[in-house]
Tab-separated table of C-alpha atoms and ligand atoms in Angstrom:
chain	number	residue	atom	x	y	z
A	1	MET	CA	0.000	0.000	0.000
A	2	THR	CA	1.459	3.392	-0.885
A	3	SER	CA	1.404	5.890	1.941
A	4	ASP	CA	-1.053	8.049	-0.014
A	5	ALA	CA	-3.468	5.169	-0.450
A	6	ALA	CA	-3.212	4.316	3.245
A	7	SER	CA	-3.773	7.849	4.470
A	8	PHE	CA	-7.196	8.903	5.683
A	9	SER	CA	-6.140	12.463	6.306
A	10	GLY	CA	-9.133	14.802	5.835
A	11	LYS	CA	-11.530	11.848	5.770
A	12	VAL	CA	-14.269	10.896	8.200
A	13	ALA	CA	-14.806	7.318	9.388
A	14	PHE	CA	-17.943	5.969	11.085
A	15	VAL	CA	-17.350	2.841	13.210
A	16	THR	CA	-20.048	0.860	15.026
A	17	GLY	CA	-19.190	-1.405	17.919
A	18	ALA	CA	-16.421	1.106	18.638
A	19	SER	CA	-16.427	0.477	22.409
A	20	SER	CA	-14.767	-2.905	22.269
A	21	GLY	CA	-12.776	-5.516	20.400
A	22	ILE	CA	-12.576	-5.240	16.612
A	23	GLY	CA	-14.534	-1.963	16.487
A	24	ARG	CA	-12.328	-0.200	19.017
A	25	ALA	CA	-9.136	-1.400	17.300
A	26	THR	CA	-10.465	-0.180	13.943
A	27	ALA	CA	-11.589	3.201	15.309
A	28	LEU	CA	-8.070	3.679	16.714
A	29	ALA	CA	-6.483	2.542	13.429
A	30	PHE	CA	-8.585	4.982	11.371
A	31	ALA	CA	-7.645	7.806	13.742
A	32	ARG	CA	-3.936	6.894	13.585
A	33	ALA	CA	-4.216	6.966	9.768
A	34	GLY	CA	-5.511	10.546	9.991
A	35	ALA	CA	-9.293	10.126	9.839
A	36	SER	CA	-11.726	11.940	12.085
A	37	VAL	CA	-13.742	9.175	13.725
A	38	ALA	CA	-17.394	8.890	14.703
A	39	ALA	CA	-17.210	6.184	17.380
A	40	VAL	CA	-20.655	4.609	17.630
A	41	ASP	CA	-21.823	2.095	20.240
A	42	ILE	CA	-24.682	1.250	22.594
A	43	ASP	CA	-22.129	1.268	25.448
A	44	GLU	CA	-21.835	4.937	26.386
A	45	VAL	CA	-18.952	4.463	28.824
A	46	GLY	CA	-16.934	2.277	26.473
A	47	VAL	CA	-17.316	4.584	23.505
A	48	ALA	CA	-16.225	7.574	25.588
A	49	GLU	CA	-13.099	5.577	26.513
A	50	THR	CA	-12.346	4.921	22.814
A	51	VAL	CA	-12.635	8.654	22.103
A	52	ARG	CA	-10.387	9.416	25.077
A	53	GLU	CA	-7.733	7.000	23.724
A	54	ILE	CA	-7.898	8.674	20.305
A	55	ALA	CA	-7.585	12.138	21.857
A	56	GLU	CA	-4.511	10.904	23.787
A	57	PHE	CA	-2.498	10.655	20.551
A	58	GLY	CA	-3.984	13.858	19.121
A	59	GLY	CA	-6.692	12.263	16.948
A	60	ALA	CA	-10.175	13.673	16.386
A	61	ALA	CA	-13.201	11.637	17.434
A	62	VAL	CA	-16.743	12.037	18.624
A	63	ALA	CA	-18.667	9.510	20.751
A	64	LEU	CA	-22.175	8.709	19.572
A	65	THR	CA	-24.349	6.448	21.715
A	66	CYS	CA	-26.605	4.389	19.473
A	67	ASP	CA	-28.469	1.094	19.369
A	68	VAL	CA	-27.735	-0.004	15.809
A	69	SER	CA	-30.990	-1.980	15.665
A	70	SER	CA	-32.977	1.260	16.078
A	71	GLU	CA	-33.704	3.229	12.897
A	72	GLY	CA	-34.033	6.476	14.859
A	73	ASP	CA	-30.728	5.939	16.690
A	74	VAL	CA	-28.864	5.112	13.478
A	75	LYS	CA	-30.252	8.163	11.660
A	76	ALA	CA	-29.263	10.339	14.628
A	77	ALA	CA	-25.735	8.876	14.683
A	78	VAL	CA	-25.171	9.542	10.977
A	79	LYS	CA	-26.609	13.052	11.401
A	80	GLY	CA	-24.325	13.549	14.421
A	81	THR	CA	-21.335	12.540	12.302
A	82	ILE	CA	-22.171	15.110	9.630
A	83	GLU	CA	-22.788	17.779	12.286
A	84	ALA	CA	-19.425	17.006	13.917
A	85	PHE	CA	-17.228	16.615	10.824
A	86	GLY	CA	-19.226	17.750	7.770
A	87	ARG	CA	-18.887	14.548	5.724
A	88	LEU	CA	-18.737	10.749	5.799
A	89	ASP	CA	-16.162	8.845	3.736
A	90	ALA	CA	-15.670	5.403	5.290
A	91	ALA	CA	-18.200	3.384	7.268
A	92	PHE	CA	-17.440	0.212	9.217
A	93	ASN	CA	-20.713	-1.444	10.238
A	94	ASN	CA	-19.379	-3.865	12.802
A	95	ALA	CA	-21.479	-3.928	15.999
A	96	GLY	CA	-22.757	-7.392	16.739
A	97	ILE	CA	-23.754	-9.882	19.392
A	98	GLU	CA	-23.097	-13.580	19.817
A	99	GLN	CA	-25.534	-16.458	20.063
A	100	PRO	CA	-25.497	-18.781	23.060
A	101	VAL	CA	-24.228	-22.122	21.713
A	102	ALA	CA	-27.330	-24.295	21.227
A	103	PRO	CA	-28.983	-26.369	18.515
A	104	LEU	CA	-31.599	-24.557	16.442
A	105	ALA	CA	-34.701	-25.965	18.170
A	106	GLU	CA	-33.481	-24.658	21.522
A	107	ILE	CA	-33.170	-21.012	20.438
A	108	GLY	CA	-35.942	-18.753	21.750
A	109	ALA	CA	-37.789	-16.708	19.135
A	110	SER	CA	-37.053	-13.463	20.975
A	111	ASP	CA	-33.302	-14.295	21.060
A	112	ALA	CA	-33.460	-14.968	17.312
A	113	ASP	CA	-35.254	-11.649	16.728
A	114	ARG	CA	-32.600	-9.758	18.697
A	115	LEU	CA	-29.703	-11.439	16.840
A	116	ILE	CA	-31.280	-10.649	13.480
A	117	ALA	CA	-31.969	-7.044	14.519
A	118	VAL	CA	-28.501	-6.313	15.901
A	119	ASN	CA	-26.361	-8.299	13.448
A	120	LEU	CA	-28.289	-7.977	10.180
A	121	LYS	CA	-31.048	-5.346	10.180
A	122	SER	CA	-28.512	-2.907	11.648
A	123	VAL	CA	-26.349	-3.230	8.531
A	124	PHE	CA	-29.360	-2.315	6.381
A	125	LEU	CA	-30.227	0.643	8.633
A	126	CYS	CA	-26.633	1.889	8.691
A	127	MET	CA	-26.090	1.643	4.937
A	128	GLN	CA	-29.472	3.239	4.249
A	129	SER	CA	-28.447	6.328	6.234
A	130	GLN	CA	-24.804	6.362	5.131
A	131	VAL	CA	-25.134	5.959	1.368
A	132	PRO	CA	-27.000	9.253	0.701
A	133	GLU	CA	-24.377	11.193	2.686
A	134	MET	CA	-21.610	9.562	0.637
A	135	LEU	CA	-23.386	10.128	-2.676
A	136	ALA	CA	-23.923	13.781	-1.772
A	137	ARG	CA	-20.143	14.234	-1.521
A	138	GLY	CA	-18.948	12.135	-4.442
A	139	GLY	CA	-18.673	8.628	-2.983
A	140	GLY	CA	-17.221	6.575	-0.181
A	141	THR	CA	-16.562	3.098	1.138
A	142	ILE	CA	-18.486	0.757	3.408
A	143	VAL	CA	-17.195	-2.383	5.117
A	144	ASN	CA	-19.697	-4.620	6.902
A	145	THR	CA	-18.633	-7.174	9.497
A	146	ALA	CA	-19.770	-10.682	8.660
A	147	SER	CA	-17.771	-13.666	9.985
A	148	GLY	CA	-16.306	-17.026	9.065
A	149	ALA	CA	-19.849	-17.954	10.133
A	150	GLY	CA	-20.988	-15.982	7.088
A	151	VAL	CA	-19.278	-18.379	4.677
A	152	ALA	CA	-19.492	-21.728	6.541
A	153	GLY	CA	-21.889	-23.358	8.979
A	154	PHE	CA	-20.963	-23.880	12.636
A	155	ALA	CA	-22.834	-26.258	14.983
A	156	GLY	CA	-24.809	-24.461	17.664
A	157	GLN	CA	-24.697	-21.174	15.736
A	158	SER	CA	-27.691	-21.380	13.371
A	159	ILE	CA	-29.121	-17.897	13.900
A	160	TYR	CA	-25.717	-16.220	14.181
A	161	CYS	CA	-24.704	-17.947	10.911
A	162	ALA	CA	-27.963	-16.832	9.293
A	163	THR	CA	-27.282	-13.205	10.237
A	164	LYS	CA	-23.712	-13.314	8.960
A	165	PHE	CA	-24.582	-15.085	5.672
A	166	GLY	CA	-27.207	-12.334	5.411
A	167	VAL	CA	-24.582	-9.623	5.859
A	168	VAL	CA	-22.534	-11.152	3.034
A	169	GLY	CA	-25.575	-11.316	0.731
A	170	MET	CA	-26.717	-7.791	1.552
A	171	THR	CA	-23.179	-6.516	1.001
A	172	LYS	CA	-22.921	-8.100	-2.448
A	173	ALA	CA	-26.327	-6.837	-3.596
A	174	ALA	CA	-25.848	-3.316	-2.230
A	175	ALA	CA	-22.354	-3.239	-3.777
A	176	LEU	CA	-23.991	-3.741	-7.183
A	177	ASP	CA	-26.555	-1.017	-6.447
A	178	TYR	CA	-23.952	1.603	-5.577
A	179	ALA	CA	-20.633	0.733	-7.286
A	180	PRO	CA	-21.750	2.613	-10.416
A	181	LEU	CA	-22.381	5.679	-8.252
A	182	GLY	CA	-19.023	5.682	-6.452
A	183	VAL	CA	-19.744	3.890	-3.177
A	184	ARG	CA	-17.648	0.717	-2.779
A	185	ILE	CA	-19.176	-1.836	-0.408
A	186	ASN	CA	-17.377	-4.931	0.916
A	187	ALA	CA	-17.561	-7.277	3.891
A	188	ILE	CA	-14.968	-8.641	6.273
A	189	CYS	CA	-15.205	-12.200	7.618
A	190	PRO	CA	-13.038	-12.551	10.724
A	191	GLY	CA	-12.073	-15.896	12.200
A	192	ILE	CA	-11.476	-16.370	15.915
A	193	VAL	CA	-10.351	-13.021	17.273
A	194	GLN	CA	-9.294	-12.267	20.839
A	195	THR	CA	-12.008	-9.841	22.009
A	196	PRO	CA	-14.451	-9.590	24.931
A	197	MET	CA	-17.001	-11.407	22.703
A	198	MET	CA	-14.563	-14.312	22.327
A	199	ASP	CA	-13.891	-14.282	26.095
A	200	ARG	CA	-17.625	-14.740	26.667
A	201	PHE	CA	-17.685	-17.518	24.063
A	202	THR	CA	-14.783	-19.432	25.653
A	203	GLY	CA	-15.897	-18.724	29.218
A	204	ASP	CA	-12.547	-16.902	29.525
A	205	THR	CA	-10.867	-20.203	30.461
A	206	ASP	CA	-7.688	-21.865	29.143
A	207	GLU	CA	-9.741	-24.915	28.224
A	208	GLY	CA	-12.277	-22.820	26.281
A	209	ARG	CA	-9.508	-20.948	24.475
A	210	ALA	CA	-7.713	-24.204	23.590
A	211	ARG	CA	-10.971	-25.570	22.159
A	212	VAL	CA	-11.410	-22.653	19.739
A	213	VAL	CA	-7.715	-22.319	18.871
A	214	ALA	CA	-7.841	-25.996	17.805
A	215	GLN	CA	-10.018	-24.775	14.871
A	216	GLU	CA	-7.294	-22.374	13.731
A	217	PRO	CA	-4.660	-23.789	11.312
A	218	ILE	CA	-2.450	-20.858	12.239
A	219	GLY	CA	-2.456	-22.114	15.840
A	220	ARG	CA	-3.601	-18.948	17.583
A	221	MET	CA	-6.404	-16.412	17.766
A	222	GLY	CA	-6.276	-13.300	15.639
A	223	ALA	CA	-5.655	-9.897	17.206
A	224	PRO	CA	-8.273	-7.166	16.688
A	225	GLY	CA	-5.603	-5.070	14.978
A	226	GLU	CA	-5.182	-7.750	12.284
A	227	ILE	CA	-8.844	-7.264	11.352
A	228	ALA	CA	-8.485	-3.473	11.548
A	229	ASP	CA	-5.596	-3.632	9.032
A	230	ALA	CA	-7.823	-5.439	6.532
A	231	VAL	CA	-10.719	-3.033	7.111
A	232	LEU	CA	-8.467	-0.029	6.487
A	233	TRP	CA	-7.218	-1.623	3.278
A	234	LEU	CA	-10.791	-2.279	2.076
A	235	SER	CA	-11.653	1.330	2.989
A	236	SER	CA	-8.649	2.834	1.241
A	237	ASP	CA	-7.827	3.657	-2.365
A	238	ALA	CA	-5.408	0.707	-2.321
A	239	SER	CA	-8.461	-1.544	-2.828
A	240	SER	CA	-10.082	0.716	-5.440
A	241	PHE	CA	-11.038	-2.209	-7.755
A	242	VAL	CA	-12.460	-4.420	-4.953
A	243	VAL	CA	-16.270	-4.442	-4.950
A	244	GLY	CA	-18.776	-6.727	-3.214
A	245	HIS	CA	-16.027	-8.915	-1.782
A	246	ALA	CA	-16.406	-10.912	1.437
A	247	MET	CA	-12.811	-10.882	2.635
A	248	VAL	CA	-11.989	-13.810	4.902
A	249	VAL	CA	-9.344	-12.958	7.511
A	250	ASP	CA	-9.370	-16.067	9.653
A	251	GLY	CA	-5.991	-17.753	10.026
A	252	GLY	CA	-7.226	-20.479	7.699
A	253	GLN	CA	-10.188	-21.528	9.871
A	254	THR	CA	-12.639	-21.914	6.976
A	255	VAL	CA	-10.120	-23.076	4.358
B	1	LIG	P1	-17.229	-7.213	21.216
B	1	LIG	O1	-18.338	-7.785	22.032
B	1	LIG	O2	-15.878	-7.090	21.811
B	1	LIG	O3	-17.678	-5.820	20.614
B	1	LIG	C1	-18.948	-5.642	20.070
B	1	LIG	C2	-19.362	-4.206	20.266
B	1	LIG	O4	-20.668	-4.040	19.695
B	1	LIG	C3	-19.468	-3.823	21.740
B	1	LIG	O5	-18.799	-2.598	21.953
B	1	LIG	C4	-20.954	-3.689	21.985
B	1	LIG	O6	-21.298	-2.716	22.975
B	1	LIG	C5	-21.440	-3.260	20.598
B	1	LIG	N1	-22.854	-3.511	20.419
B	1	LIG	C6	-23.535	-4.645	20.714
B	1	LIG	N2	-24.843	-4.474	20.451
B	1	LIG	C7	-24.986	-3.202	19.980
B	1	LIG	C8	-26.098	-2.441	19.546
B	1	LIG	N3	-27.337	-2.943	19.561
B	1	LIG	N4	-25.887	-1.183	19.114
B	1	LIG	C9	-24.624	-0.659	19.109
B	1	LIG	N5	-23.547	-1.325	19.528
B	1	LIG	C10	-23.720	-2.592	19.952
B	1	LIG	O7	-17.166	-8.143	19.901
B	1	LIG	P2	-16.097	-8.266	18.718
B	1	LIG	O8	-15.511	-9.624	18.836
B	1	LIG	O9	-15.232	-7.078	18.617
B	1	LIG	O10	-17.117	-8.335	17.490
B	1	LIG	C11	-17.268	-7.292	16.550
B	1	LIG	C12	-17.957	-7.875	15.324
B	1	LIG	O11	-17.132	-8.903	14.783
B	1	LIG	C13	-19.311	-8.530	15.592
B	1	LIG	O12	-20.182	-8.236	14.528
B	1	LIG	C14	-18.988	-10.002	15.628
B	1	LIG	O13	-20.111	-10.802	15.296
B	1	LIG	C15	-17.900	-10.079	14.588
B	1	LIG	N6	-17.008	-11.225	14.681
B	1	LIG	C16	-16.238	-11.437	15.775
B	1	LIG	C17	-15.393	-12.530	15.810
B	1	LIG	C18	-14.485	-12.826	16.977
B	1	LIG	O14	-13.878	-13.901	16.988
B	1	LIG	N7	-14.358	-11.954	17.961
B	1	LIG	C19	-15.338	-13.395	14.708
B	1	LIG	C20	-16.140	-13.141	13.604
B	1	LIG	C21	-16.971	-12.043	13.591
């Protein structure tokens, strides 16, 4: 990547799930690359901490508290971004929740509704508000977080898999809608990444971690920064010919 292509100087990035894990690492990476960052999350305390960390190295960021499954909240967050920074160039729609491991028939309908709302409908709501702002200023990029569970099935994860396959499908279709107009849309499919979500999944125990690492040909979990690097590449001019791609960054887990 040339330094020009990697620079987000003068650009504005919108990151959901910015309080924790992959979202926080990506918000910090965008800010380090020169972007002004709208840090968006339902966790008001966590998102303020992300903004504080960005301010510590002289970056610009605003904290926006938002439930990404709420149309009103998402519209307000995008509006807040424009009010704060005047434009929106790169969106990373990443907030998500995990499913308790259980076979399909044991999942409650209300749990399924919540997973679909937070992991899938949110991506629709975010893109619907973001795209017009990008079109109004000549274009932009969107990266949506899917998962290895968006390209392969995993036992005990039926609804989570459904939401993530849905993110991949929505990404590909929306990419076709907007590529001709200058908005490039792609998805990222992380493997097992060391985040608070993964700690909950493994029970934060050595045994739980060993069980998931056994699925990783590379022999370890990914770091949130390794996903952030890929998101910045997909958001940068270095990937200018990449459209509607579901980029798997998973240590070989789904190979
Ligand atoms: P995390 O739990 O560390 O962070 C998720 C963030 O999303 C949190 O800050 C949380 O407050 C926020 N969030 C949850 N519900 C929200 C809502 N309704 N509105 C706004 N914000 C909300 O998890 P993570 O591991 O960093 O996961 C980030 C994304 O990556 C998720 O979409 C997840 O499904 C996906 N993913 C994670 C892994 C992994 O191994 N960690 C693998 C594949 C995909």
